[in-house]
JSON list of C-alpha atoms and ligand atoms in Angstrom, two decimals:
[
{"chain": "Q", "resi": 1, "resn": "MET", "atom": "CA", "xyz": [-5.07, -59.35, -3.04]},
{"chain": "Q", "resi": 2, "resn": "GLY", "atom": "CA", "xyz": [-2.94, -62.52, -2.60]},
{"chain": "Q", "resi": 3, "resn": "ASP", "atom": "CA", "xyz": [0.87, -62.44, -2.66]},
{"chain": "Q", "resi": 4, "resn": "ARG", "atom": "CA", "xyz": [1.01, -64.29, -5.99]},
{"chain": "Q", "resi": 5, "resn": "GLU", "atom": "CA", "xyz": [-1.41, -61.85, -7.61]},
{"chain": "Q", "resi": 6, "resn": "ALA", "atom": "CA", "xyz": [0.58, -58.87, -6.27]},
{"chain": "Q", "resi": 7, "resn": "VAL", "atom": "CA", "xyz": [3.84, -60.33, -7.63]},
{"chain": "Q", "resi": 8, "resn": "ALA", "atom": "CA", "xyz": [2.18, -61.08, -11.01]},
{"chain": "Q", "resi": 9, "resn": "ARG", "atom": "CA", "xyz": [0.88, -57.50, -11.22]},
{"chain": "Q", "resi": 10, "resn": "SER", "atom": "CA", "xyz": [4.23, -56.05, -10.25]},
{"chain": "Q", "resi": 11, "resn": "LEU", "atom": "CA", "xyz": [5.94, -58.18, -12.92]},
{"chain": "Q", "resi": 12, "resn": "ALA", "atom": "CA", "xyz": [3.38, -57.14, -15.55]},
{"chain": "Q", "resi": 13, "resn": "ARG", "atom": "CA", "xyz": [4.06, -53.48, -14.72]},
{"chain": "Q", "resi": 14, "resn": "HIS", "atom": "CA", "xyz": [7.81, -54.00, -15.08]},
{"chain": "Q", "resi": 15, "resn": "ILE", "atom": "CA", "xyz": [7.30, -55.60, -18.47]},
{"chain": "Q", "resi": 16, "resn": "GLU", "atom": "CA", "xyz": [5.14, -52.61, -19.48]},
{"chain": "Q", "resi": 17, "resn": "GLY", "atom": "CA", "xyz": [7.94, -50.32, -18.28]},
{"chain": "Q", "resi": 18, "resn": "LEU", "atom": "CA", "xyz": [10.48, -52.19, -20.40]},
{"chain": "Q", "resi": 19, "resn": "ALA", "atom": "CA", "xyz": [8.10, -52.14, -23.38]},
{"chain": "Q", "resi": 20, "resn": "ALA", "atom": "CA", "xyz": [7.74, -48.38, -23.01]},
{"chain": "Q", "resi": 21, "resn": "TRP", "atom": "CA", "xyz": [11.51, -48.17, -23.53]},
{"chain": "Q", "resi": 22, "resn": "GLY", "atom": "CA", "xyz": [11.21, -50.35, -26.62]},
{"chain": "Q", "resi": 23, "resn": "ILE", "atom": "CA", "xyz": [12.86, -53.28, -24.80]},
{"chain": "Q", "resi": 24, "resn": "ASP", "atom": "CA", "xyz": [11.09, -56.57, -25.52]},
{"chain": "Q", "resi": 25, "resn": "ARG", "atom": "CA", "xyz": [14.11, -58.87, -25.23]},
{"chain": "Q", "resi": 26, "resn": "ILE", "atom": "CA", "xyz": [16.95, -59.27, -22.74]},
{"chain": "Q", "resi": 27, "resn": "HIS", "atom": "CA", "xyz": [19.98, -61.20, -24.05]},
{"chain": "Q", "resi": 28, "resn": "GLY", "atom": "CA", "xyz": [17.78, -62.24, -27.00]},
{"chain": "Q", "resi": 29, "resn": "ILE", "atom": "CA", "xyz": [15.10, -63.72, -24.75]},
{"chain": "Q", "resi": 30, "resn": "PRO", "atom": "CA", "xyz": [11.59, -62.22, -25.00]},
{"chain": "Q", "resi": 31, "resn": "VAL", "atom": "CA", "xyz": [10.72, -60.63, -21.64]},
{"chain": "Q", "resi": 32, "resn": "ALA", "atom": "CA", "xyz": [7.18, -61.94, -21.85]},
{"chain": "Q", "resi": 33, "resn": "PRO", "atom": "CA", "xyz": [4.80, -63.47, -24.35]},
{"chain": "Q", "resi": 34, "resn": "SER", "atom": "CA", "xyz": [2.13, -60.94, -25.38]},
{"chain": "Q", "resi": 35, "resn": "PRO", "atom": "CA", "xyz": [-1.21, -61.98, -23.97]},
{"chain": "Q", "resi": 36, "resn": "PRO", "atom": "CA", "xyz": [-4.09, -61.64, -26.45]},
{"chain": "Q", "resi": 37, "resn": "GLY", "atom": "CA", "xyz": [-5.09, -57.99, -26.96]},
{"chain": "Q", "resi": 38, "resn": "ARG", "atom": "CA", "xyz": [-1.91, -56.67, -25.35]},
{"chain": "Q", "resi": 39, "resn": "GLU", "atom": "CA", "xyz": [-0.12, -55.66, -28.57]},
{"chain": "Q", "resi": 40, "resn": "ALA", "atom": "CA", "xyz": [-2.55, -52.84, -29.30]},
{"chain": "Q", "resi": 41, "resn": "GLN", "atom": "CA", "xyz": [-2.09, -51.39, -25.83]},
{"chain": "Q", "resi": 42, "resn": "SER", "atom": "CA", "xyz": [1.72, -51.34, -25.95]},
{"chain": "Q", "resi": 43, "resn": "SER", "atom": "CA", "xyz": [1.77, -49.68, -29.34]},
{"chain": "Q", "resi": 44, "resn": "ARG", "atom": "CA", "xyz": [-0.70, -47.06, -28.07]},
{"chain": "Q", "resi": 45, "resn": "VAL", "atom": "CA", "xyz": [1.68, -46.34, -25.17]},
{"chain": "Q", "resi": 46, "resn": "GLU", "atom": "CA", "xyz": [4.72, -45.99, -27.43]},
{"chain": "Q", "resi": 47, "resn": "THR", "atom": "CA", "xyz": [3.29, -43.90, -30.23]},
{"chain": "Q", "resi": 48, "resn": "GLY", "atom": "CA", "xyz": [0.88, -41.37, -28.66]},
{"chain": "Q", "resi": 49, "resn": "ASP", "atom": "CA", "xyz": [1.60, -37.69, -28.01]},
{"chain": "Q", "resi": 50, "resn": "ALA", "atom": "CA", "xyz": [3.23, -36.92, -24.66]},
{"chain": "Q", "resi": 51, "resn": "GLU", "atom": "CA", "xyz": [0.19, -35.12, -23.25]},
{"chain": "Q", "resi": 52, "resn": "GLY", "atom": "CA", "xyz": [-2.14, -38.00, -24.10]},
{"chain": "Q", "resi": 53, "resn": "LEU", "atom": "CA", "xyz": [0.30, -40.59, -22.79]},
{"chain": "Q", "resi": 54, "resn": "LEU", "atom": "CA", "xyz": [0.80, -38.76, -19.49]},
{"chain": "Q", "resi": 55, "resn": "ALA", "atom": "CA", "xyz": [-2.97, -38.39, -19.08]},
{"chain": "Q", "resi": 56, "resn": "ALA", "atom": "CA", "xyz": [-3.47, -42.11, -19.78]},
{"chain": "Q", "resi": 57, "resn": "ILE", "atom": "CA", "xyz": [-0.76, -43.02, -17.25]},
{"chain": "Q", "resi": 58, "resn": "ALA", "atom": "CA", "xyz": [-2.38, -40.70, -14.67]},
{"chain": "Q", "resi": 59, "resn": "THR", "atom": "CA", "xyz": [-5.72, -42.44, -15.22]},
{"chain": "Q", "resi": 60, "resn": "GLU", "atom": "CA", "xyz": [-4.07, -45.83, -14.61]},
{"chain": "Q", "resi": 61, "resn": "ILE", "atom": "CA", "xyz": [-2.37, -44.48, -11.48]},
{"chain": "Q", "resi": 62, "resn": "ALA", "atom": "CA", "xyz": [-5.74, -43.24, -10.17]},
{"chain": "Q", "resi": 63, "resn": "ALA", "atom": "CA", "xyz": [-7.12, -46.78, -10.43]},
{"chain": "Q", "resi": 64, "resn": "CYS", "atom": "CA", "xyz": [-3.98, -48.53, -9.12]},
{"chain": "Q", "resi": 65, "resn": "THR", "atom": "CA", "xyz": [-4.37, -50.99, -6.24]},
{"chain": "Q", "resi": 66, "resn": "ALA", "atom": "CA", "xyz": [-0.98, -52.70, -6.69]},
{"chain": "Q", "resi": 67, "resn": "CYS", "atom": "CA", "xyz": [0.18, -51.99, -3.13]},
{"chain": "Q", "resi": 68, "resn": "THR", "atom": "CA", "xyz": [-1.41, -51.19, 0.22]},
{"chain": "Q", "resi": 69, "resn": "LEU", "atom": "CA", "xyz": [-0.84, -47.42, -0.13]},
{"chain": "Q", "resi": 70, "resn": "CYS", "atom": "CA", "xyz": [-4.09, -47.32, -2.12]},
{"chain": "Q", "resi": 71, "resn": "GLU", "atom": "CA", "xyz": [-5.93, -48.08, 1.14]},
{"chain": "Q", "resi": 72, "resn": "THR", "atom": "CA", "xyz": [-4.73, -44.94, 2.94]},
{"chain": "Q", "resi": 73, "resn": "ARG", "atom": "CA", "xyz": [-4.39, -42.38, 0.14]},
{"chain": "Q", "resi": 74, "resn": "ASN", "atom": "CA", "xyz": [-6.78, -39.48, -0.39]},
{"chain": "Q", "resi": 75, "resn": "HIS", "atom": "CA", "xyz": [-5.50, -38.73, -3.89]},
{"chain": "Q", "resi": 76, "resn": "THR", "atom": "CA", "xyz": [-3.00, -40.29, -6.22]},
{"chain": "Q", "resi": 77, "resn": "VAL", "atom": "CA", "xyz": [-0.22, -37.85, -7.19]},
{"chain": "Q", "resi": 78, "resn": "PRO", "atom": "CA", "xyz": [0.91, -38.69, -10.73]},
{"chain": "Q", "resi": 79, "resn": "GLY", "atom": "CA", "xyz": [2.90, -35.59, -11.65]},
{"chain": "Q", "resi": 80, "resn": "VAL", "atom": "CA", "xyz": [2.52, -32.03, -12.83]},
{"chain": "Q", "resi": 81, "resn": "GLY", "atom": "CA", "xyz": [3.97, -29.71, -15.44]},
{"chain": "Q", "resi": 82, "resn": "ASP", "atom": "CA", "xyz": [4.61, -29.28, -19.12]},
{"chain": "Q", "resi": 83, "resn": "SER", "atom": "CA", "xyz": [4.20, -32.47, -21.14]},
{"chain": "Q", "resi": 84, "resn": "HIS", "atom": "CA", "xyz": [6.92, -31.09, -23.47]},
{"chain": "Q", "resi": 85, "resn": "ALA", "atom": "CA", "xyz": [9.29, -30.25, -20.61]},
{"chain": "Q", "resi": 86, "resn": "ALA", "atom": "CA", "xyz": [12.97, -30.82, -21.29]},
{"chain": "Q", "resi": 87, "resn": "LEU", "atom": "CA", "xyz": [13.76, -30.94, -17.56]},
{"chain": "Q", "resi": 88, "resn": "LEU", "atom": "CA", "xyz": [12.26, -33.50, -15.19]},
{"chain": "Q", "resi": 89, "resn": "PHE", "atom": "CA", "xyz": [12.48, -33.43, -11.38]},
{"chain": "Q", "resi": 90, "resn": "VAL", "atom": "CA", "xyz": [11.90, -36.70, -9.52]},
{"chain": "Q", "resi": 91, "resn": "GLY", "atom": "CA", "xyz": [11.27, -36.66, -5.76]},
{"chain": "Q", "resi": 92, "resn": "GLU", "atom": "CA", "xyz": [10.47, -39.40, -3.27]},
{"chain": "Q", "resi": 93, "resn": "ALA", "atom": "CA", "xyz": [6.76, -39.65, -2.52]},
{"chain": "Q", "resi": 94, "resn": "PRO", "atom": "CA", "xyz": [3.78, -37.39, -1.83]},
{"chain": "Q", "resi": 95, "resn": "GLY", "atom": "CA", "xyz": [3.49, -36.00, 1.68]},
{"chain": "Q", "resi": 96, "resn": "ARG", "atom": "CA", "xyz": [0.37, -34.89, 3.53]},
{"chain": "Q", "resi": 97, "resn": "ASP", "atom": "CA", "xyz": [-0.21, -31.73, 1.50]},
{"chain": "Q", "resi": 98, "resn": "GLU", "atom": "CA", "xyz": [0.35, -33.48, -1.80]},
{"chain": "Q", "resi": 99, "resn": "ASP", "atom": "CA", "xyz": [-2.00, -36.33, -0.83]},
{"chain": "Q", "resi": 100, "resn": "LEU", "atom": "CA", "xyz": [-4.73, -33.81, -0.04]},
{"chain": "Q", "resi": 101, "resn": "VAL", "atom": "CA", "xyz": [-4.33, -31.91, -3.32]},
{"chain": "Q", "resi": 102, "resn": "GLY", "atom": "CA", "xyz": [-3.18, -34.60, -5.78]},
{"chain": "Q", "resi": 103, "resn": "GLU", "atom": "CA", "xyz": [-0.18, -32.55, -6.93]},
{"chain": "Q", "resi": 104, "resn": "PRO", "atom": "CA", "xyz": [3.52, -33.13, -6.15]},
{"chain": "Q", "resi": 105, "resn": "PHE", "atom": "CA", "xyz": [5.63, -30.67, -4.16]},
{"chain": "Q", "resi": 106, "resn": "VAL", "atom": "CA", "xyz": [2.94, -28.24, -2.99]},
{"chain": "Q", "resi": 107, "resn": "GLY", "atom": "CA", "xyz": [4.01, -28.10, 0.69]},
{"chain": "Q", "resi": 108, "resn": "GLN", "atom": "CA", "xyz": [7.02, -26.37, 2.23]},
{"chain": "Q", "resi": 109, "resn": "ALA", "atom": "CA", "xyz": [9.50, -28.53, 0.32]},
{"chain": "Q", "resi": 110, "resn": "GLY", "atom": "CA", "xyz": [7.59, -27.68, -2.85]},
{"chain": "Q", "resi": 111, "resn": "GLN", "atom": "CA", "xyz": [7.92, -23.96, -2.18]},
{"chain": "Q", "resi": 112, "resn": "LEU", "atom": "CA", "xyz": [11.67, -24.39, -1.89]},
{"chain": "Q", "resi": 113, "resn": "LEU", "atom": "CA", "xyz": [11.70, -26.48, -5.09]},
{"chain": "Q", "resi": 114, "resn": "ASP", "atom": "CA", "xyz": [9.84, -23.63, -6.86]},
{"chain": "Q", "resi": 115, "resn": "LYS", "atom": "CA", "xyz": [12.58, -21.24, -5.71]},
{"chain": "Q", "resi": 116, "resn": "ILE", "atom": "CA", "xyz": [15.27, -23.61, -6.99]},
{"chain": "Q", "resi": 117, "resn": "ILE", "atom": "CA", "xyz": [13.50, -23.87, -10.35]},
{"chain": "Q", "resi": 118, "resn": "GLY", "atom": "CA", "xyz": [13.22, -20.06, -10.43]},
{"chain": "Q", "resi": 119, "resn": "ALA", "atom": "CA", "xyz": [16.94, -19.71, -9.66]},
{"chain": "Q", "resi": 120, "resn": "LEU", "atom": "CA", "xyz": [17.61, -21.86, -12.71]},
{"chain": "Q", "resi": 121, "resn": "GLY", "atom": "CA", "xyz": [15.73, -19.28, -14.78]},
{"chain": "Q", "resi": 122, "resn": "LEU", "atom": "CA", "xyz": [12.84, -21.72, -15.27]},
{"chain": "Q", "resi": 123, "resn": "ARG", "atom": "CA", "xyz": [9.22, -21.91, -14.11]},
{"chain": "Q", "resi": 124, "resn": "ARG", "atom": "CA", "xyz": [7.30, -24.72, -12.42]},
{"chain": "Q", "resi": 125, "resn": "ASP", "atom": "CA", "xyz": [4.87, -24.89, -15.33]},
{"chain": "Q", "resi": 126, "resn": "ARG", "atom": "CA", "xyz": [7.70, -25.26, -17.87]},
{"chain": "Q", "resi": 127, "resn": "VAL", "atom": "CA", "xyz": [9.30, -28.32, -16.22]},
{"chain": "Q", "resi": 128, "resn": "TYR", "atom": "CA", "xyz": [7.77, -31.65, -15.16]},
{"chain": "Q", "resi": 129, "resn": "ILE", "atom": "CA", "xyz": [7.70, -32.79, -11.53]},
{"chain": "Q", "resi": 130, "resn": "THR", "atom": "CA", "xyz": [6.91, -36.24, -10.24]},
{"chain": "Q", "resi": 131, "resn": "ASN", "atom": "CA", "xyz": [7.91, -38.77, -7.59]},
{"chain": "Q", "resi": 132, "resn": "ILE", "atom": "CA", "xyz": [9.12, -42.34, -7.29]},
{"chain": "Q", "resi": 133, "resn": "LEU", "atom": "CA", "xyz": [5.84, -43.23, -5.51]},
{"chain": "Q", "resi": 134, "resn": "LYS", "atom": "CA", "xyz": [2.49, -41.87, -6.63]},
{"chain": "Q", "resi": 135, "resn": "CYS", "atom": "CA", "xyz": [0.73, -42.40, -3.26]},
{"chain": "Q", "resi": 136, "resn": "ARG", "atom": "CA", "xyz": [1.62, -41.14, 0.20]},
{"chain": "Q", "resi": 137, "resn": "PRO", "atom": "CA", "xyz": [3.25, -43.61, 2.60]},
{"chain": "Q", "resi": 138, "resn": "PRO", "atom": "CA", "xyz": [1.49, -43.33, 5.99]},
{"chain": "Q", "resi": 139, "resn": "ARG", "atom": "CA", "xyz": [3.21, -40.87, 8.36]},
{"chain": "Q", "resi": 140, "resn": "ASN", "atom": "CA", "xyz": [5.64, -40.06, 5.50]},
{"chain": "Q", "resi": 141, "resn": "ARG", "atom": "CA", "xyz": [7.71, -43.17, 6.21]},
{"chain": "Q", "resi": 142, "resn": "ASP", "atom": "CA", "xyz": [10.32, -44.18, 3.63]},
{"chain": "Q", "resi": 143, "resn": "PRO", "atom": "CA", "xyz": [9.02, -46.09, 0.60]},
{"chain": "Q", "resi": 144, "resn": "ASN", "atom": "CA", "xyz": [9.54, -49.83, 1.01]},
{"chain": "Q", "resi": 145, "resn": "PRO", "atom": "CA", "xyz": [11.09, -51.97, -1.77]},
{"chain": "Q", "resi": 146, "resn": "GLU", "atom": "CA", "xyz": [7.76, -53.57, -2.75]},
{"chain": "Q", "resi": 147, "resn": "GLU", "atom": "CA", "xyz": [6.14, -50.15, -3.15]},
{"chain": "Q", "resi": 148, "resn": "VAL", "atom": "CA", "xyz": [9.06, -48.93, -5.26]},
{"chain": "Q", "resi": 149, "resn": "ALA", "atom": "CA", "xyz": [8.89, -52.10, -7.38]},
{"chain": "Q", "resi": 150, "resn": "SER", "atom": "CA", "xyz": [5.18, -51.80, -8.04]},
{"chain": "Q", "resi": 151, "resn": "CYS", "atom": "CA", "xyz": [5.15, -48.02, -8.65]},
{"chain": "Q", "resi": 152, "resn": "THR", "atom": "CA", "xyz": [8.29, -47.31, -10.70]},
{"chain": "Q", "resi": 153, "resn": "PRO", "atom": "CA", "xyz": [6.98, -48.77, -13.96]},
{"chain": "Q", "resi": 154, "resn": "PHE", "atom": "CA", "xyz": [4.66, -45.73, -13.97]},
{"chain": "Q", "resi": 155, "resn": "LEU", "atom": "CA", "xyz": [7.70, -43.44, -13.62]},
{"chain": "Q", "resi": 156, "resn": "GLU", "atom": "CA", "xyz": [9.52, -45.27, -16.40]},
{"chain": "Q", "resi": 157, "resn": "ARG", "atom": "CA", "xyz": [6.52, -44.85, -18.70]},
{"chain": "Q", "resi": 158, "resn": "GLN", "atom": "CA", "xyz": [6.26, -41.15, -17.78]},
{"chain": "Q", "resi": 159, "resn": "ILE", "atom": "CA", "xyz": [9.93, -40.66, -18.66]},
{"chain": "Q", "resi": 160, "resn": "SER", "atom": "CA", "xyz": [9.45, -42.56, -21.90]},
{"chain": "Q", "resi": 161, "resn": "ALA", "atom": "CA", "xyz": [6.47, -40.31, -22.78]},
{"chain": "Q", "resi": 162, "resn": "LEU", "atom": "CA", "xyz": [8.25, -37.07, -21.83]},
{"chain": "Q", "resi": 163, "resn": "ARG", "atom": "CA", "xyz": [11.68, -37.86, -23.31]},
{"chain": "Q", "resi": 164, "resn": "PRO", "atom": "CA", "xyz": [13.32, -35.10, -21.20]},
{"chain": "Q", "resi": 165, "resn": "ARG", "atom": "CA", "xyz": [16.75, -33.74, -22.01]},
{"chain": "Q", "resi": 166, "resn": "MET", "atom": "CA", "xyz": [17.84, -34.00, -18.39]},
{"chain": "Q", "resi": 167, "resn": "ILE", "atom": "CA", "xyz": [16.55, -35.54, -15.15]},
{"chain": "Q", "resi": 168, "resn": "VAL", "atom": "CA", "xyz": [17.20, -34.25, -11.62]},
{"chain": "Q", "resi": 169, "resn": "ALA", "atom": "CA", "xyz": [16.91, -36.84, -8.83]},
{"chain": "Q", "resi": 170, "resn": "LEU", "atom": "CA", "xyz": [15.94, -35.15, -5.55]},
{"chain": "Q", "resi": 171, "resn": "GLY", "atom": "CA", "xyz": [17.15, -37.14, -2.56]},
{"chain": "Q", "resi": 172, "resn": "ARG", "atom": "CA", "xyz": [18.34, -40.67, -1.98]},
{"chain": "Q", "resi": 173, "resn": "PRO", "atom": "CA", "xyz": [15.33, -42.82, -2.97]},
{"chain": "Q", "resi": 174, "resn": "ALA", "atom": "CA", "xyz": [15.08, -41.11, -6.38]},
{"chain": "Q", "resi": 175, "resn": "ALA", "atom": "CA", "xyz": [18.86, -41.14, -6.83]},
{"chain": "Q", "resi": 176, "resn": "ARG", "atom": "CA", "xyz": [19.11, -44.77, -5.82]},
{"chain": "Q", "resi": 177, "resn": "TYR", "atom": "CA", "xyz": [16.36, -45.89, -8.19]},
{"chain": "Q", "resi": 178, "resn": "LEU", "atom": "CA", "xyz": [17.41, -43.80, -11.18]},
{"chain": "Q", "resi": 179, "resn": "THR", "atom": "CA", "xyz": [21.15, -44.52, -10.92]},
{"chain": "Q", "resi": 180, "resn": "GLY", "atom": "CA", "xyz": [20.63, -48.15, -9.93]},
{"chain": "Q", "resi": 181, "resn": "ILE", "atom": "CA", "xyz": [23.37, -47.62, -7.31]},
{"chain": "Q", "resi": 182, "resn": "ASP", "atom": "CA", "xyz": [22.67, -48.37, -3.66]},
{"chain": "Q", "resi": 183, "resn": "ALA", "atom": "CA", "xyz": [24.95, -45.78, -2.07]},
{"chain": "Q", "resi": 184, "resn": "PRO", "atom": "CA", "xyz": [24.61, -42.79, 0.26]},
{"chain": "Q", "resi": 185, "resn": "LEU", "atom": "CA", "xyz": [23.59, -39.56, -1.49]},
{"chain": "Q", "resi": 186, "resn": "ALA", "atom": "CA", "xyz": [27.00, -38.05, -0.72]},
{"chain": "Q", "resi": 187, "resn": "ARG", "atom": "CA", "xyz": [28.59, -40.70, -2.95]},
{"chain": "Q", "resi": 188, "resn": "LEU", "atom": "CA", "xyz": [26.06, -40.24, -5.77]},
{"chain": "Q", "resi": 189, "resn": "ARG", "atom": "CA", "xyz": [26.08, -36.46, -6.13]},
{"chain": "Q", "resi": 190, "resn": "GLY", "atom": "CA", "xyz": [28.90, -34.72, -7.96]},
{"chain": "Q", "resi": 191, "resn": "ARG", "atom": "CA", "xyz": [29.21, -37.61, -10.44]},
{"chain": "Q", "resi": 192, "resn": "ASP", "atom": "CA", "xyz": [28.00, -38.04, -14.02]},
{"chain": "Q", "resi": 193, "resn": "HIS", "atom": "CA", "xyz": [25.01, -40.37, -14.32]},
{"chain": "Q", "resi": 194, "resn": "ASP", "atom": "CA", "xyz": [22.46, -41.17, -16.95]},
{"chain": "Q", "resi": 195, "resn": "PHE", "atom": "CA", "xyz": [19.11, -42.90, -16.98]},
{"chain": "Q", "resi": 196, "resn": "HIS", "atom": "CA", "xyz": [18.88, -45.00, -20.13]},
{"chain": "Q", "resi": 197, "resn": "GLY", "atom": "CA", "xyz": [21.04, -42.41, -21.90]},
{"chain": "Q", "resi": 198, "resn": "THR", "atom": "CA", "xyz": [19.33, -39.30, -20.47]},
{"chain": "Q", "resi": 199, "resn": "PRO", "atom": "CA", "xyz": [21.77, -37.18, -18.37]},
{"chain": "Q", "resi": 200, "resn": "LEU", "atom": "CA", "xyz": [20.88, -37.47, -14.69]},
{"chain": "Q", "resi": 201, "resn": "VAL", "atom": "CA", "xyz": [21.86, -35.04, -11.94]},
{"chain": "Q", "resi": 202, "resn": "VAL", "atom": "CA", "xyz": [21.69, -36.14, -8.31]},
{"chain": "Q", "resi": 203, "resn": "THR", "atom": "CA", "xyz": [21.16, -33.60, -5.56]},
{"chain": "Q", "resi": 204, "resn": "TYR", "atom": "CA", "xyz": [19.60, -33.11, -2.14]},
{"chain": "Q", "resi": 205, "resn": "HIS", "atom": "CA", "xyz": [15.88, -33.32, -1.50]},
{"chain": "Q", "resi": 206, "resn": "PRO", "atom": "CA", "xyz": [14.34, -29.89, -0.74]},
{"chain": "Q", "resi": 207, "resn": "ALA", "atom": "CA", "xyz": [13.00, -31.24, 2.59]},
{"chain": "Q", "resi": 208, "resn": "TYR", "atom": "CA", "xyz": [16.61, -32.03, 3.57]},
{"chain": "Q", "resi": 209, "resn": "LEU", "atom": "CA", "xyz": [17.65, -28.51, 2.54]},
{"chain": "Q", "resi": 210, "resn": "LEU", "atom": "CA", "xyz": [14.92, -27.07, 4.79]},
{"chain": "Q", "resi": 211, "resn": "ARG", "atom": "CA", "xyz": [16.45, -28.97, 7.72]},
{"chain": "Q", "resi": 212, "resn": "ASN", "atom": "CA", "xyz": [20.06, -28.32, 6.64]},
{"chain": "Q", "resi": 213, "resn": "PRO", "atom": "CA", "xyz": [20.21, -24.91, 4.93]},
{"chain": "Q", "resi": 214, "resn": "ALA", "atom": "CA", "xyz": [24.02, -25.11, 4.80]},
{"chain": "Q", "resi": 215, "resn": "ALA", "atom": "CA", "xyz": [23.65, -27.83, 2.13]},
{"chain": "Q", "resi": 216, "resn": "LYS", "atom": "CA", "xyz": [21.96, -25.35, -0.26]},
{"chain": "Q", "resi": 217, "resn": "ALA", "atom": "CA", "xyz": [25.33, -24.26, -1.60]},
{"chain": "Q", "resi": 218, "resn": "LYS", "atom": "CA", "xyz": [26.21, -27.87, -2.47]},
{"chain": "Q", "resi": 219, "resn": "CYS", "atom": "CA", "xyz": [22.82, -28.30, -4.12]},
{"chain": "Q", "resi": 220, "resn": "TRP", "atom": "CA", "xyz": [23.47, -25.22, -6.24]},
{"chain": "Q", "resi": 221, "resn": "GLN", "atom": "CA", "xyz": [26.86, -26.66, -7.13]},
{"chain": "Q", "resi": 222, "resn": "ASP", "atom": "CA", "xyz": [25.10, -29.87, -8.32]},
{"chain": "Q", "resi": 223, "resn": "LEU", "atom": "CA", "xyz": [22.63, -27.85, -10.35]},
{"chain": "Q", "resi": 224, "resn": "GLN", "atom": "CA", "xyz": [25.39, -26.15, -12.33]},
{"chain": "Q", "resi": 225, "resn": "ALA", "atom": "CA", "xyz": [25.15, -29.22, -14.57]},
{"chain": "Q", "resi": 226, "resn": "VAL", "atom": "CA", "xyz": [21.58, -28.13, -15.34]},
{"chain": "Q", "resi": 227, "resn": "VAL", "atom": "CA", "xyz": [22.65, -24.51, -15.89]},
{"chain": "Q", "resi": 228, "resn": "ARG", "atom": "CA", "xyz": [25.29, -25.69, -18.36]},
{"chain": "Q", "resi": 229, "resn": "VAL", "atom": "CA", "xyz": [22.62, -27.37, -20.48]},
{"chain": "Q", "resi": 230, "resn": "PHE", "atom": "CA", "xyz": [19.73, -24.95, -20.08]},
{"chain": "Q", "resi": 231, "resn": "GLY", "atom": "CA", "xyz": [21.61, -21.68, -19.77]},
{"chain": "Q", "resi": 232, "resn": "ASN", "atom": "CA", "xyz": [19.50, -19.19, -17.97]},
{"chain": "Q", "resi": 233, "resn": "GLY", "atom": "CA", "xyz": [16.10, -19.85, -19.44]},
{"chain": "Q", "resi": 234, "resn": "PRO", "atom": "CA", "xyz": [13.69, -22.49, -20.66]},
{"chain": "Q", "resi": 235, "resn": "PRO", "atom": "CA", "xyz": [14.62, -24.28, -23.87]},
{"chain": "Q", "resi": 236, "resn": "GLU", "atom": "CA", "xyz": [12.21, -23.52, -26.72]},
{"chain": "S", "resi": 301, "resn": "LIG", "atom": "N1", "xyz": [8.43, -34.67, -1.02]},
{"chain": "S", "resi": 301, "resn": "LIG", "atom": "C1", "xyz": [8.52, -35.41, -2.15]},
{"chain": "S", "resi": 301, "resn": "LIG", "atom": "O1", "xyz": [9.46, -36.18, -2.33]},
{"chain": "S", "resi": 301, "resn": "LIG", "atom": "N2", "xyz": [7.56, -35.29, -3.04]},
{"chain": "S", "resi": 301, "resn": "LIG", "atom": "C2", "xyz": [6.54, -34.46, -2.90]},
{"chain": "S", "resi": 301, "resn": "LIG", "atom": "O2", "xyz": [5.70, -34.41, -3.79]},
{"chain": "S", "resi": 301, "resn": "LIG", "atom": "C3", "xyz": [6.49, -33.69, -1.73]},
{"chain": "S", "resi": 301, "resn": "LIG", "atom": "C4", "xyz": [7.43, -33.80, -0.80]}
]
């Protein structure tokens, strides 16, 4: 794929992301003219049931060739959980285990995340879990800006479909994207944030907690914001 085509695709995905939030104008200027046949697709994305929307997004992710990660992936990893979940966890990118299975957070970091979710009085199948990137970066390197730009419209559409009550950003890449603030994690946690009006909590990535168990107490401190909203059990 040529550079121009990649940029055009990335732009089209951003416009879809904005449309999923009901934003078709910025400062009164239309973000893009609707190409023929496009109107029907955007209204399908905005009005369907969450389960159907998430499944449709997962199908698009499975066919995505917007960046080079499609060349090395075994599976795309769209997300997992309850399509009616009120709590959404967003991590960084699939690792080796996740790439082999097609499900986020199934490796060691995932086991710790399950424990964290359990400590909140919730269950993995009652929340929704996804990542900034839907394909594994080779050797688990950090996502690069182009990959984030081409993949995050999927995340924005997932959030729009789910309409969670609260979002938890796990680690710096998720925190940086969702807050829009390019700062170290230490400066982002412990502060009130929101993502387009949805309360957003920033905390450590479980993989960091595995390497630095002493930070677990600070993570638990961050998650008190979740406890305050969800009490000690899943919202009905
Ligand atoms: N780390 C992440 O950020 N996401 C996963 O799915 C697994 C590990």
